[in-house]
mmCIF file of C-alpha atoms and ligand atoms in Angstrom:
data_model
loop_
_atom_site.group_PDB
_atom_site.id
_atom_site.type_symbol
_atom_site.label_atom_id
_atom_site.label_comp_id
_atom_site.label_asym_id
_atom_site.label_seq_id
_atom_site.Cartn_x
_atom_site.Cartn_y
_atom_site.Cartn_z
ATOM 1 C CA MET Z 23 -11.141 -1.514 -7.496
ATOM 2 C CA LYS Z 24 -11.771 0.404 -10.671
ATOM 3 C CA PRO Z 25 -8.756 0.578 -13.016
ATOM 4 C CA LEU Z 26 -6.925 3.903 -12.797
ATOM 5 C CA THR Z 27 -4.848 5.718 -15.370
ATOM 6 C CA GLU Z 28 -1.419 7.168 -14.737
ATOM 7 C CA GLN Z 29 -2.920 10.649 -14.780
ATOM 8 C CA GLU Z 30 -5.562 9.744 -12.201
ATOM 9 C CA ILE Z 31 -2.915 8.200 -9.973
ATOM 10 C CA ARG Z 32 -0.594 11.207 -10.178
ATOM 11 C CA ALA Z 33 -3.480 13.528 -9.360
ATOM 12 C CA ALA Z 34 -4.444 11.410 -6.331
ATOM 13 C CA PHE Z 35 -1.311 11.894 -4.220
ATOM 14 C CA VAL Z 36 -2.195 13.527 -0.925
ATOM 15 C CA ASN Z 37 1.157 13.718 0.855
ATOM 16 C CA CYS Z 38 3.628 15.170 -1.602
ATOM 17 C CA THR Z 39 3.842 18.259 -3.765
ATOM 18 C CA LYS Z 40 2.359 18.340 -7.263
ATOM 19 C CA GLY Z 41 5.897 18.471 -8.658
ATOM 20 C CA GLU Z 42 6.901 15.345 -6.778
ATOM 21 C CA ALA Z 43 3.730 13.567 -7.869
ATOM 22 C CA LYS Z 44 4.632 14.357 -11.470
ATOM 23 C CA ARG Z 45 8.098 12.878 -11.141
ATOM 24 C CA LEU Z 46 7.245 9.711 -9.203
ATOM 25 C CA SER Z 47 7.545 6.401 -10.998
ATOM 26 C CA VAL Z 48 4.121 5.008 -11.791
ATOM 27 C CA PRO Z 49 3.990 1.418 -13.114
ATOM 28 C CA ARG Z 50 3.906 1.225 -16.904
ATOM 29 C CA ASP Z 51 1.847 -1.940 -16.961
ATOM 30 C CA LEU Z 52 -1.274 -0.438 -15.392
ATOM 31 C CA ALA Z 53 -3.498 -2.087 -18.001
ATOM 32 C CA ASP Z 54 -2.241 -5.524 -16.952
ATOM 33 C CA ARG Z 55 -2.757 -5.152 -13.219
ATOM 34 C CA PRO Z 56 -5.408 -7.426 -11.628
ATOM 35 C CA TRP Z 57 -7.595 -4.456 -10.650
ATOM 36 C CA GLN Z 58 -10.659 -6.547 -9.882
ATOM 37 C CA ASP Z 59 -8.654 -8.297 -7.156
ATOM 38 C CA LEU Z 60 -7.047 -5.180 -5.723
ATOM 39 C CA ASP Z 61 -8.095 -3.148 -2.722
ATOM 40 C CA TYR Z 62 -5.171 -0.899 -3.454
ATOM 41 C CA LEU Z 63 -2.350 -0.792 -5.961
ATOM 42 C CA GLY Z 64 1.053 -0.620 -4.353
ATOM 43 C CA TRP Z 65 4.484 -0.477 -5.932
ATOM 44 C CA ARG Z 66 8.093 0.235 -5.157
ATOM 45 C CA ASP Z 67 9.842 2.967 -7.051
ATOM 46 C CA PRO Z 68 12.535 1.326 -9.200
ATOM 47 C CA GLN Z 69 14.395 4.654 -9.314
ATOM 48 C CA ALA Z 70 14.389 5.061 -5.543
ATOM 49 C CA PRO Z 71 14.590 1.733 -3.685
ATOM 50 C CA GLY Z 72 13.617 3.341 -0.368
ATOM 51 C CA ARG Z 73 10.393 4.683 -1.797
ATOM 52 C CA ALA Z 74 7.034 3.007 -2.287
ATOM 53 C CA CYS Z 75 3.618 4.267 -3.296
ATOM 54 C CA LEU Z 76 0.090 3.084 -2.991
ATOM 55 C CA VAL Z 77 -3.222 4.201 -4.393
ATOM 56 C CA ALA Z 78 -6.673 3.177 -3.209
ATOM 57 C CA GLU Z 79 -10.178 4.270 -3.948
ATOM 58 C CA LEU Z 80 -11.714 5.555 -0.748
ATOM 59 C CA ASP Z 81 -15.146 7.144 -0.523
ATOM 60 C CA GLY Z 82 -15.376 6.975 -4.290
ATOM 61 C CA ARG Z 83 -12.183 8.785 -5.121
ATOM 62 C CA PRO Z 84 -8.578 7.709 -5.576
ATOM 63 C CA ARG Z 85 -6.154 8.569 -2.803
ATOM 64 C CA ALA Z 86 -2.456 7.919 -3.239
ATOM 65 C CA LEU Z 87 0.361 7.963 -0.706
ATOM 66 C CA VAL Z 88 4.114 8.247 -0.986
ATOM 67 C CA LEU Z 89 5.856 6.006 1.525
ATOM 68 C CA ARG Z 90 9.419 5.761 2.717
ATOM 69 C CA SER Z 91 10.549 2.259 3.372
ATOM 70 C CA PRO Z 92 13.905 2.175 5.159
ATOM 71 C CA GLY Z 93 14.327 -1.414 3.990
ATOM 72 C CA HIS Z 94 13.599 -4.673 5.681
ATOM 73 C CA ALA Z 95 16.932 -6.462 5.731
ATOM 74 C CA SER Z 96 17.213 -6.227 9.490
ATOM 75 C CA GLN Z 97 13.736 -7.611 9.970
ATOM 76 C CA ARG Z 98 14.169 -10.481 7.613
ATOM 77 C CA MET Z 99 14.548 -13.074 10.317
ATOM 78 C CA ARG Z 100 11.616 -11.954 12.350
ATOM 79 C CA ARG Z 101 8.154 -13.094 11.679
ATOM 80 C CA SER Z 102 5.820 -10.187 11.568
ATOM 81 C CA MET Z 103 2.357 -9.199 10.569
ATOM 82 C CA CYS Z 104 1.108 -6.657 8.090
ATOM 83 C CA SER Z 105 -0.995 -4.046 9.845
ATOM 84 C CA ILE Z 106 -3.245 -3.593 6.829
ATOM 85 C CA CYS Z 107 -4.171 -7.127 5.762
ATOM 86 C CA LEU Z 108 -3.007 -8.906 8.950
ATOM 87 C CA THR Z 109 -1.104 -11.493 6.945
ATOM 88 C CA GLY Z 110 1.767 -12.988 8.900
ATOM 89 C CA HIS Z 111 4.984 -13.359 6.956
ATOM 90 C CA ASP Z 112 8.358 -14.879 7.562
ATOM 91 C CA GLY Z 113 10.127 -11.581 7.067
ATOM 92 C CA GLY Z 114 8.007 -10.105 4.309
ATOM 93 C CA VAL Z 115 6.820 -7.089 6.258
ATOM 94 C CA SER Z 116 8.401 -3.630 6.107
ATOM 95 C CA LEU Z 117 7.977 -0.474 8.072
ATOM 96 C CA MET Z 118 6.559 2.131 5.687
ATOM 97 C CA VAL Z 119 6.505 5.743 6.734
ATOM 98 C CA ALA Z 120 4.159 8.244 5.125
ATOM 99 C CA PRO Z 121 4.853 11.967 5.515
ATOM 100 C CA LYS Z 122 1.647 13.619 6.643
ATOM 101 C CA ALA Z 123 -0.307 15.669 4.151
ATOM 102 C CA GLY Z 124 0.058 19.440 4.099
ATOM 103 C CA ARG Z 125 2.008 21.585 6.508
ATOM 104 C CA ALA Z 126 2.419 18.851 9.122
ATOM 105 C CA GLY Z 127 4.297 16.729 6.594
ATOM 106 C CA GLN Z 128 6.499 19.630 5.527
ATOM 107 C CA GLN Z 129 7.447 20.034 9.176
ATOM 108 C CA GLY Z 130 8.463 16.387 9.329
ATOM 109 C CA ASP Z 131 5.363 14.762 10.790
ATOM 110 C CA SER Z 132 4.789 11.244 9.545
ATOM 111 C CA VAL Z 133 2.748 8.120 10.147
ATOM 112 C CA GLY Z 134 4.273 4.650 10.077
ATOM 113 C CA ALA Z 135 2.758 1.230 9.524
ATOM 114 C CA TYR Z 136 4.039 -2.263 8.928
ATOM 115 C CA LEU Z 137 2.975 -3.386 5.475
ATOM 116 C CA CYS Z 138 3.542 -6.398 3.273
ATOM 117 C CA SER Z 139 6.948 -5.564 1.726
ATOM 118 C CA ASP Z 140 5.668 -6.215 -1.788
ATOM 119 C CA LEU Z 141 2.485 -4.174 -1.158
ATOM 120 C CA ALA Z 142 0.411 -7.111 -2.338
ATOM 121 C CA CYS Z 143 -2.005 -7.265 0.615
ATOM 122 C CA SER Z 144 -4.999 -7.716 -1.694
ATOM 123 C CA LEU Z 145 -3.513 -10.857 -3.218
ATOM 124 C CA TYR Z 146 -2.626 -12.429 0.140
ATOM 125 C CA VAL Z 147 -6.112 -11.761 1.441
ATOM 126 C CA ARG Z 148 -7.612 -13.501 -1.583
ATOM 127 C CA GLY Z 149 -5.228 -16.439 -1.396
ATOM 128 C CA ARG Z 150 -3.709 -15.493 -4.761
ATOM 129 C CA LYS Z 151 -0.290 -15.123 -3.217
ATOM 130 C CA ASP Z 152 1.277 -17.335 -0.561
ATOM 131 C CA ALA Z 153 2.986 -15.708 2.415
ATOM 132 C CA GLY Z 154 4.980 -18.803 3.364
ATOM 133 C CA ALA Z 155 4.734 -21.478 6.020
ATOM 134 C CA GLY Z 156 4.526 -19.039 8.890
ATOM 135 C CA ALA Z 157 1.451 -17.413 7.472
ATOM 136 C CA ARG Z 158 -1.138 -20.043 8.096
ATOM 137 C CA LEU Z 159 -2.991 -18.564 10.990
ATOM 138 C CA THR Z 160 -6.306 -20.188 11.553
ATOM 139 C CA GLU Z 161 -8.768 -17.485 10.823
ATOM 140 C CA THR Z 162 -12.469 -18.037 10.714
ATOM 141 C CA LEU Z 163 -13.179 -14.973 8.607
ATOM 142 C CA THR Z 164 -14.399 -15.346 5.049
ATOM 143 C CA VAL Z 165 -12.444 -13.754 2.214
ATOM 144 C CA GLU Z 166 -15.109 -11.026 1.994
ATOM 145 C CA GLU Z 167 -14.680 -10.238 5.675
ATOM 146 C CA LYS Z 168 -10.906 -10.123 5.303
ATOM 147 C CA ILE Z 169 -11.261 -7.754 2.339
ATOM 148 C CA GLU Z 170 -13.541 -5.512 4.390
ATOM 149 C CA ARG Z 171 -11.038 -5.506 7.217
ATOM 150 C CA THR Z 172 -8.167 -4.707 4.845
ATOM 151 C CA VAL Z 173 -10.051 -1.790 3.303
ATOM 152 C CA ALA Z 174 -10.997 -0.495 6.766
ATOM 153 C CA ASN Z 175 -7.382 -0.670 7.965
ATOM 154 C CA LEU Z 176 -6.165 1.040 4.822
ATOM 155 C CA ALA Z 177 -8.785 3.778 5.126
ATOM 156 C CA ALA Z 178 -7.721 4.334 8.746
ATOM 157 C CA PHE Z 179 -4.076 4.613 7.677
ATOM 158 C CA VAL Z 180 -4.874 7.104 4.908
ATOM 159 C CA ALA Z 181 -7.058 9.073 7.334
ATOM 160 C CA LYS Z 182 -4.118 9.374 9.739
ATOM 161 C CA VAL Z 183 -1.935 10.703 6.934
ATOM 162 C CA THR Z 184 -4.480 13.279 5.792
ATOM 163 C CA ALA Z 185 -5.668 14.260 9.289
HETATM 164 ZN ZN1 ZN V 29 -0.469 -6.784 3.869
#
């Protein structure tokens, strides 16, 4: 994806207020992120361990989500699969809950998905990060096809949040 600035990221949040988007922690090392290998940039908020964010470029514009991650300690022993990149991990998957955009979110509506705990789907898909021994599913898809699938799953997730 195209590199984004902090300002662009803050302006892209769809499921929190403008004030919250201003206060969220955005990574300081944006210039050093491997943008060309990212389908989305995801990070955990160092100031709020139960909070994560992600930003993707969908239909030509950046869309960012705030996610609540209740933590994955209890799931650590279970092998599970990320619903975005379909990487299987030995415990590296967390339930992430996104409040819905707009009034629905203010009334408590949310959408949940199991995501790679480190939000590094793009790197697993490209083989730049190893998900552990349990991850080696035999898949006949090419990397390009896996990237397409990841982007499609992510777009579907974002669409559910903004619906
Ligand atoms: Zn993933």
